[in-house]
Amino acid sequence: MRKNRAAAGTAKLGPLPAWRLDDLYKARDAAELARDLDWAAGEAKAFRADCAGTLSSAAGGLDGAALAAAIARYERLDETLSRIMSFASLTYSGNVSDPEIGRFYQSMQEKVNEISSELIFFTLAIAKLDEAKLDAAKRAVPALARYAPWLRDVRAFREHVLADDMERLLHDKAVAGRSAWVRLYDETLAKLRFEVRGKELTEAEALHLLGDRDRKMREAAAHALANVFGENIRLF
C-alpha cells in the first residue's frame, strides 16, 4: 500500500531533473572512461618509478625545474582521477538506490584508490622538503612558484605525517573503512520512508515539513522522523 502511494506521488511529478554529466563522460561504459583509467594506472606506476626517491636530491640543489615538472605530471594524474570520481560520485548521488550504479561507484572507488596509492610517496616527500631550500627554489623558478599555494597546503600538516608505510595502509583501507560507512549511511537514508498524515515521504520531504507554518504538521513530521530513526537506531 505504501509503495503504491509513493509510486503514484512520483508519477504526478513527471520526469525529474537530472545532472548532465556529458562534459565528464557520456556513460558509465564510455570508452573514454576506460581509456582514462588505463592511462592513469600506467602513468601512476611510471611516475613512481621515475620520481620515487629523487625529490630530496632534486630539492637539495635545488633543481626547482625538475620539481615543477614532477608536480605538473602529478597534477595531470590528479585531475584525471578527480574527473573519474566526480563522474562516479555524481552518478551515484543521482540514484543511490540503483544496485547497478552502486556497483559502478564501488568499482570506481576501488580502481582509483589502487591507482592513487602509487602517488602517496610524492606528497609525503614534498612534506619533508627543507623549507629554506624550497623557498629558494620557488624564487628561482617561476614554474615552481605557481604551485606555491598547493605546496603550502601539502606541507601544512607535515609535523603530523606518519611513516610512509602507515600512510599507505590508511589510504588502502579507505574504501573498506570510512567510505563504506558513508555509502551505507547514504543508501539507508535513501530507502527510509516517513508517513506523515497518511502520506509516505522521503527524508528530505519530511525534514522540509519541520518548517511548515502549521504547528501540527511540524509535530507530525517530527514524530515520523523520530519513529523511523528510532527503528534504525543501531545504524545511526
Tab-separated table of N, CA and C in Angstrom, residues 44-155:
chain	number	residue	atom	x	y	z
A	44	ALA	N	50.688	6.303	-13.376
A	44	ALA	CA	50.980	6.337	-11.940
A	44	ALA	C	52.181	5.453	-11.610
A	45	LYS	N	52.234	4.279	-12.205
A	45	LYS	CA	53.378	3.379	-11.979
A	45	LYS	C	54.660	3.982	-12.549
A	46	ALA	N	54.562	4.569	-13.743
A	46	ALA	CA	55.730	5.189	-14.362
A	46	ALA	C	56.202	6.393	-13.551
A	47	PHE	N	55.251	7.166	-13.048
A	47	PHE	CA	55.579	8.340	-12.238
A	47	PHE	C	56.327	7.923	-10.977
A	48	ARG	N	55.853	6.890	-10.332
A	48	ARG	CA	56.522	6.398	-9.126
A	48	ARG	C	57.934	5.901	-9.452
A	49	ALA	N	58.064	5.177	-10.552
A	49	ALA	CA	59.374	4.657	-10.940
A	49	ALA	C	60.352	5.787	-11.254
A	50	ASP	N	59.851	6.861	-11.866
A	50	ASP	CA	60.713	7.976	-12.259
A	50	ASP	C	61.055	8.910	-11.108
A	51	CYS	N	60.122	9.080	-10.166
A	51	CYS	CA	60.274	10.144	-9.164
A	51	CYS	C	60.511	9.680	-7.733
A	52	ALA	N	60.157	8.454	-7.404
A	52	ALA	CA	60.329	7.992	-6.021
A	52	ALA	C	61.808	8.016	-5.644
A	53	GLY	N	62.098	8.658	-4.510
A	53	GLY	CA	63.467	8.718	-4.019
A	53	GLY	C	64.328	9.778	-4.661
A	54	THR	N	63.762	10.591	-5.556
A	54	THR	CA	64.561	11.606	-6.252
A	54	THR	C	64.294	13.024	-5.768
A	55	LEU	N	63.221	13.238	-5.015
A	55	LEU	CA	62.866	14.607	-4.634
A	55	LEU	C	63.898	15.248	-3.730
A	56	SER	N	64.456	14.479	-2.831
A	56	SER	CA	65.426	15.047	-1.898
A	56	SER	C	66.613	15.625	-2.644
A	57	SER	N	67.125	14.882	-3.619
A	57	SER	CA	68.261	15.377	-4.383
A	57	SER	C	67.840	16.521	-5.306
A	58	ALA	N	66.633	16.395	-5.862
A	58	ALA	CA	66.144	17.456	-6.740
A	58	ALA	C	65.946	18.740	-5.964
A	59	ALA	N	65.507	18.619	-4.729
A	59	ALA	CA	65.267	19.797	-3.910
A	59	ALA	C	66.496	20.170	-3.110
A	60	GLY	N	67.484	19.320	-3.093
A	60	GLY	CA	68.674	19.613	-2.299
A	60	GLY	C	69.545	20.650	-2.943
A	61	GLY	N	69.439	20.835	-4.293
A	61	GLY	CA	70.345	21.702	-5.028
A	61	GLY	C	70.041	23.182	-5.060
A	62	LEU	N	68.914	23.581	-5.431
A	62	LEU	CA	67.697	22.768	-5.588
A	62	LEU	C	67.292	22.797	-7.055
A	63	ASP	N	66.982	21.661	-7.651
A	63	ASP	CA	66.537	21.634	-9.037
A	63	ASP	C	65.041	21.919	-9.071
A	64	GLY	N	64.713	23.194	-8.981
A	64	GLY	CA	63.315	23.596	-8.939
A	64	GLY	C	62.567	23.252	-10.208
A	65	ALA	N	63.258	23.297	-11.347
A	65	ALA	CA	62.610	22.981	-12.619
A	65	ALA	C	62.171	21.519	-12.659
A	66	ALA	N	63.023	20.625	-12.131
A	66	ALA	CA	62.677	19.199	-12.101
A	66	ALA	C	61.491	18.956	-11.174
A	67	LEU	N	61.483	19.662	-10.050
A	67	LEU	CA	60.375	19.517	-9.107
A	67	LEU	C	59.083	20.047	-9.722
A	68	ALA	N	59.164	21.189	-10.412
A	68	ALA	CA	57.979	21.761	-11.063
A	68	ALA	C	57.437	20.815	-12.130
A	69	ALA	N	58.333	20.185	-12.881
A	69	ALA	CA	57.904	19.245	-13.918
A	69	ALA	C	57.219	18.033	-13.299
A	70	ALA	N	57.744	17.572	-12.161
A	70	ALA	CA	57.137	16.429	-11.473
A	70	ALA	C	55.749	16.791	-10.956
A	71	ILE	N	55.613	18.011	-10.428
A	71	ILE	CA	54.310	18.445	-9.917
A	71	ILE	C	53.302	18.555	-11.059
A	72	ALA	N	53.736	19.073	-12.203
A	72	ALA	CA	52.838	19.192	-13.359
A	72	ALA	C	52.365	17.813	-13.807
A	73	ARG	N	53.254	16.858	-13.752
A	73	ARG	CA	52.898	15.483	-14.123
A	73	ARG	C	51.904	14.896	-13.117
A	74	TYR	N	52.160	15.153	-11.845
A	74	TYR	CA	51.258	14.702	-10.780
A	74	TYR	C	49.895	15.377	-10.927
A	75	GLU	N	49.911	16.657	-11.296
A	75	GLU	CA	48.671	17.419	-11.446
A	75	GLU	C	47.761	16.798	-12.507
A	76	ARG	N	48.345	16.392	-13.626
A	76	ARG	CA	47.535	15.786	-14.685
A	76	ARG	C	46.917	14.471	-14.199
A	77	LEU	N	47.689	13.687	-13.468
A	77	LEU	CA	47.164	12.442	-12.910
A	77	LEU	C	46.027	12.718	-11.938
A	78	ASP	N	46.245	13.683	-11.056
A	78	ASP	CA	45.242	14.007	-10.045
A	78	ASP	C	43.955	14.515	-10.691
A	79	GLU	N	44.087	15.337	-11.720
A	79	GLU	CA	42.902	15.853	-12.410
A	79	GLU	C	42.125	14.729	-13.096
A	80	THR	N	42.835	13.780	-13.674
A	80	THR	CA	42.168	12.661	-14.346
A	80	THR	C	41.408	11.800	-13.347
A	81	LEU	N	42.058	11.483	-12.225
A	81	LEU	CA	41.401	10.669	-11.203
A	81	LEU	C	40.224	11.417	-10.578
A	82	SER	N	40.372	12.726	-10.397
A	82	SER	CA	39.283	13.531	-9.832
A	82	SER	C	38.097	13.582	-10.791
A	83	ARG	N	38.390	13.656	-12.073
A	83	ARG	CA	37.321	13.653	-13.077
A	83	ARG	C	36.547	12.335	-13.025
A	84	ILE	N	37.262	11.237	-12.930
A	84	ILE	CA	36.616	9.922	-12.858
A	84	ILE	C	35.728	9.825	-11.629
A	85	MET	N	36.251	10.243	-10.467
A	85	MET	CA	35.480	10.133	-9.232
A	85	MET	C	34.344	11.142	-9.178
A	86	SER	N	34.503	12.295	-9.817
A	86	SER	CA	33.398	13.256	-9.882
A	86	SER	C	32.237	12.652	-10.658
A	87	PHE	N	32.549	12.032	-11.781
A	87	PHE	CA	31.508	11.387	-12.582
A	87	PHE	C	30.851	10.252	-11.802
A	88	ALA	N	31.668	9.427	-11.155
A	88	ALA	CA	31.133	8.282	-10.410
A	88	ALA	C	30.270	8.727	-9.240
A	89	SER	N	30.742	9.714	-8.483
A	89	SER	CA	30.003	10.142	-7.296
A	89	SER	C	28.721	10.884	-7.653
A	90	LEU	N	28.744	11.692	-8.719
A	90	LEU	CA	27.531	12.397	-9.140
A	90	LEU	C	26.508	11.423	-9.720
A	91	THR	N	26.988	10.427	-10.456
A	91	THR	CA	26.089	9.393	-10.975
A	91	THR	C	25.431	8.647	-9.822
A	92	TYR	N	26.231	8.312	-8.836
A	92	TYR	CA	25.724	7.586	-7.662
A	92	TYR	C	24.761	8.451	-6.856
A	93	SER	N	25.097	9.721	-6.665
A	93	SER	CA	24.238	10.619	-5.892
A	93	SER	C	22.883	10.808	-6.556
A	94	GLY	N	22.834	10.678	-7.870
A	94	GLY	CA	21.574	10.828	-8.584
A	94	GLY	C	20.597	9.703	-8.324
A	95	ASN	N	21.109	8.534	-7.921
A	95	ASN	CA	20.227	7.396	-7.622
A	95	ASN	C	20.991	6.395	-6.761
A	96	VAL	N	21.015	6.641	-5.464
A	96	VAL	CA	21.782	5.772	-4.562
A	96	VAL	C	21.106	4.428	-4.342
A	97	SER	N	19.885	4.277	-4.814
A	97	SER	CA	19.153	3.023	-4.611
A	97	SER	C	19.329	2.030	-5.761
A	98	ASP	N	19.945	2.459	-6.844
A	98	ASP	CA	20.131	1.584	-8.000
A	98	ASP	C	21.349	0.683	-7.771
A	99	PRO	N	21.155	-0.637	-7.701
A	99	PRO	CA	22.277	-1.537	-7.414
A	99	PRO	C	23.363	-1.515	-8.484
A	100	GLU	N	22.980	-1.323	-9.750
A	100	GLU	CA	23.972	-1.278	-10.827
A	100	GLU	C	24.865	-0.048	-10.679
A	101	ILE	N	24.243	1.080	-10.363
A	101	ILE	CA	25.012	2.304	-10.153
A	101	ILE	C	25.881	2.158	-8.911
A	102	GLY	N	25.346	1.509	-7.888
A	102	GLY	CA	26.120	1.278	-6.674
A	102	GLY	C	27.362	0.452	-6.945
A	103	ARG	N	27.218	-0.581	-7.771
A	103	ARG	CA	28.371	-1.415	-8.118
A	103	ARG	C	29.394	-0.627	-8.934
A	104	PHE	N	28.892	0.224	-9.831
A	104	PHE	CA	29.793	1.060	-10.627
A	104	PHE	C	30.588	1.998	-9.725
A	105	TYR	N	29.893	2.638	-8.801
A	105	TYR	CA	30.548	3.577	-7.888
A	105	TYR	C	31.604	2.869	-7.044
A	106	GLN	N	31.263	1.703	-6.521
A	106	GLN	CA	32.206	0.929	-5.725
A	106	GLN	C	33.426	0.533	-6.555
A	107	SER	N	33.188	0.121	-7.786
A	107	SER	CA	34.283	-0.275	-8.670
A	107	SER	C	35.218	0.891	-8.949
A	108	MET	N	34.657	2.077	-9.209
A	108	MET	CA	35.486	3.251	-9.470
A	108	MET	C	36.285	3.642	-8.229
A	109	GLN	N	35.669	3.560	-7.063
A	109	GLN	CA	36.387	3.857	-5.827
A	109	GLN	C	37.592	2.944	-5.665
A	110	GLU	N	37.381	1.665	-5.884
A	110	GLU	CA	38.459	0.696	-5.707
A	110	GLU	C	39.582	0.911	-6.717
A	111	LYS	N	39.221	1.157	-7.976
A	111	LYS	CA	40.237	1.343	-9.011
A	111	LYS	C	41.031	2.626	-8.799
A	112	VAL	N	40.339	3.711	-8.469
A	112	VAL	CA	41.022	4.982	-8.247
A	112	VAL	C	41.881	4.917	-6.990
A	113	ASN	N	41.392	4.234	-5.960
A	113	ASN	CA	42.180	4.079	-4.743
A	113	ASN	C	43.468	3.308	-5.031
A	114	GLU	N	43.351	2.254	-5.824
A	114	GLU	CA	44.531	1.447	-6.161
A	114	GLU	C	45.543	2.262	-6.964
A	115	ILE	N	45.053	3.037	-7.918
A	115	ILE	CA	45.950	3.861	-8.735
A	115	ILE	C	46.615	4.941	-7.894
A	116	SER	N	45.822	5.631	-7.084
A	116	SER	CA	46.361	6.745	-6.297
A	116	SER	C	47.314	6.292	-5.205
A	117	SER	N	47.262	5.017	-4.834
A	117	SER	CA	48.201	4.525	-3.821
A	117	SER	C	49.641	4.607	-4.330
A	118	GLU	N	49.806	4.612	-5.659
A	118	GLU	CA	51.138	4.745	-6.246
A	118	GLU	C	51.682	6.165	-6.100
A	119	LEU	N	50.807	7.111	-5.767
A	119	LEU	CA	51.195	8.526	-5.743
A	119	LEU	C	51.431	9.074	-4.348
A	120	ILE	N	51.128	8.278	-3.333
A	120	ILE	CA	51.228	8.765	-1.961
A	120	ILE	C	52.632	9.248	-1.634
A	121	PHE	N	53.635	8.556	-2.149
A	121	PHE	CA	55.026	8.894	-1.843
A	121	PHE	C	55.338	10.350	-2.179
A	122	PHE	N	54.674	10.892	-3.221
A	122	PHE	CA	55.035	12.205	-3.734
A	122	PHE	C	54.700	13.313	-2.741
A	123	THR	N	53.463	13.332	-2.265
A	123	THR	CA	53.084	14.375	-1.304
A	123	THR	C	53.810	14.186	0.030
A	124	LEU	N	54.094	12.945	0.399
A	124	LEU	CA	54.848	12.706	1.633
A	124	LEU	C	56.269	13.243	1.495
A	125	ALA	N	56.873	13.042	0.334
A	125	ALA	CA	58.227	13.540	0.104
A	125	ALA	C	58.257	15.063	0.093
A	126	ILE	N	57.244	15.677	-0.514
A	126	ILE	CA	57.172	17.140	-0.541
A	126	ILE	C	57.035	17.699	0.868
A	127	ALA	N	56.263	17.014	1.701
A	127	ALA	CA	56.076	17.471	3.082
A	127	ALA	C	57.387	17.476	3.853
A	128	LYS	N	58.335	16.656	3.437
A	128	LYS	CA	59.602	16.527	4.167
A	128	LYS	C	60.712	17.418	3.620
A	129	LEU	N	60.458	18.164	2.545
A	129	LEU	CA	61.493	19.013	1.965
A	129	LEU	C	61.900	20.130	2.915
A	130	ASP	N	63.153	20.531	2.826
A	130	ASP	CA	63.666	21.623	3.652
A	130	ASP	C	62.990	22.932	3.254
A	131	GLU	N	62.475	23.646	4.238
A	131	GLU	CA	61.703	24.869	3.984
A	131	GLU	C	62.525	25.934	3.270
A	132	ALA	N	63.742	26.195	3.756
A	132	ALA	CA	64.570	27.250	3.178
A	132	ALA	C	64.946	26.932	1.731
A	133	LYS	N	65.303	25.684	1.477
A	133	LYS	CA	65.687	25.293	0.117
A	133	LYS	C	64.497	25.340	-0.833
A	134	LEU	N	63.341	24.974	-0.329
A	134	LEU	CA	62.142	25.021	-1.160
A	134	LEU	C	61.775	26.461	-1.490
A	135	ASP	N	61.882	27.357	-0.507
A	135	ASP	CA	61.591	28.775	-0.743
A	135	ASP	C	62.543	29.360	-1.783
A	136	ALA	N	63.819	28.985	-1.683
A	136	ALA	CA	64.811	29.476	-2.646
A	136	ALA	C	64.488	28.983	-4.054
A	137	ALA	N	64.065	27.744	-4.146
A	137	ALA	CA	63.718	27.180	-5.453
A	137	ALA	C	62.507	27.883	-6.053
A	138	LYS	N	61.531	28.219	-5.226
A	138	LYS	CA	60.341	28.918	-5.723
A	138	LYS	C	60.696	30.307	-6.242
A	139	ARG	N	61.637	30.964	-5.579
A	139	ARG	CA	62.054	32.292	-6.034
A	139	ARG	C	62.816	32.211	-7.356
A	140	ALA	N	63.530	31.124	-7.538
A	140	ALA	CA	64.380	30.990	-8.724
A	140	ALA	C	63.645	30.438	-9.942
A	141	VAL	N	62.583	29.684	-9.700
A	141	VAL	CA	61.896	29.004	-10.812
A	141	VAL	C	60.417	29.405	-10.840
A	142	PRO	N	60.015	30.271	-11.773
A	142	PRO	CA	58.608	30.698	-11.857
A	142	PRO	C	57.638	29.527	-12.014
A	143	ALA	N	58.036	28.495	-12.742
A	143	ALA	CA	57.149	27.342	-12.939
A	143	ALA	C	56.837	26.647	-11.624
A	144	LEU	N	57.783	26.683	-10.689
A	144	LEU	CA	57.554	26.092	-9.372
A	144	LEU	C	56.769	27.053	-8.489
A	145	ALA	N	57.018	28.352	-8.640
A	145	ALA	CA	56.346	29.356	-7.816
A	145	ALA	C	54.832	29.335	-8.015
A	146	ARG	N	54.377	28.981	-9.215
A	146	ARG	CA	52.922	28.962	-9.464
A	146	ARG	C	52.224	27.886	-8.638
A	147	TYR	N	52.986	26.928	-8.137
A	147	TYR	CA	52.402	25.874	-7.306
A	147	TYR	C	52.536	26.172	-5.812
A	148	ALA	N	52.951	27.404	-5.473
A	148	ALA	CA	53.183	27.757	-4.068
A	148	ALA	C	51.974	27.490	-3.166
A	149	PRO	N	50.747	27.875	-3.556
A	149	PRO	CA	49.592	27.592	-2.684
A	149	PRO	C	49.388	26.095	-2.454
A	150	TRP	N	49.573	25.304	-3.502
A	150	TRP	CA	49.411	23.850	-3.357
A	150	TRP	C	50.506	23.276	-2.463
A	151	LEU	N	51.731	23.728	-2.652
A	151	LEU	CA	52.836	23.266	-1.812
A	151	LEU	C	52.582	23.617	-0.351
A	152	ARG	N	52.057	24.808	-0.123
A	152	ARG	CA	51.729	25.228	1.245
A	152	ARG	C	50.710	24.289	1.870
A	153	ASP	N	49.671	23.952	1.126
A	153	ASP	CA	48.624	23.072	1.657
A	153	ASP	C	49.150	21.663	1.917
A	154	VAL	N	49.971	21.153	1.001
A	154	VAL	CA	50.528	19.805	1.168
A	154	VAL	C	51.401	19.734	2.414
A	155	ARG	N	52.107	20.826	2.699
A	155	ARG	CA	53.062	20.832	3.811
A	155	ARG	C	52.453	21.321	5.132
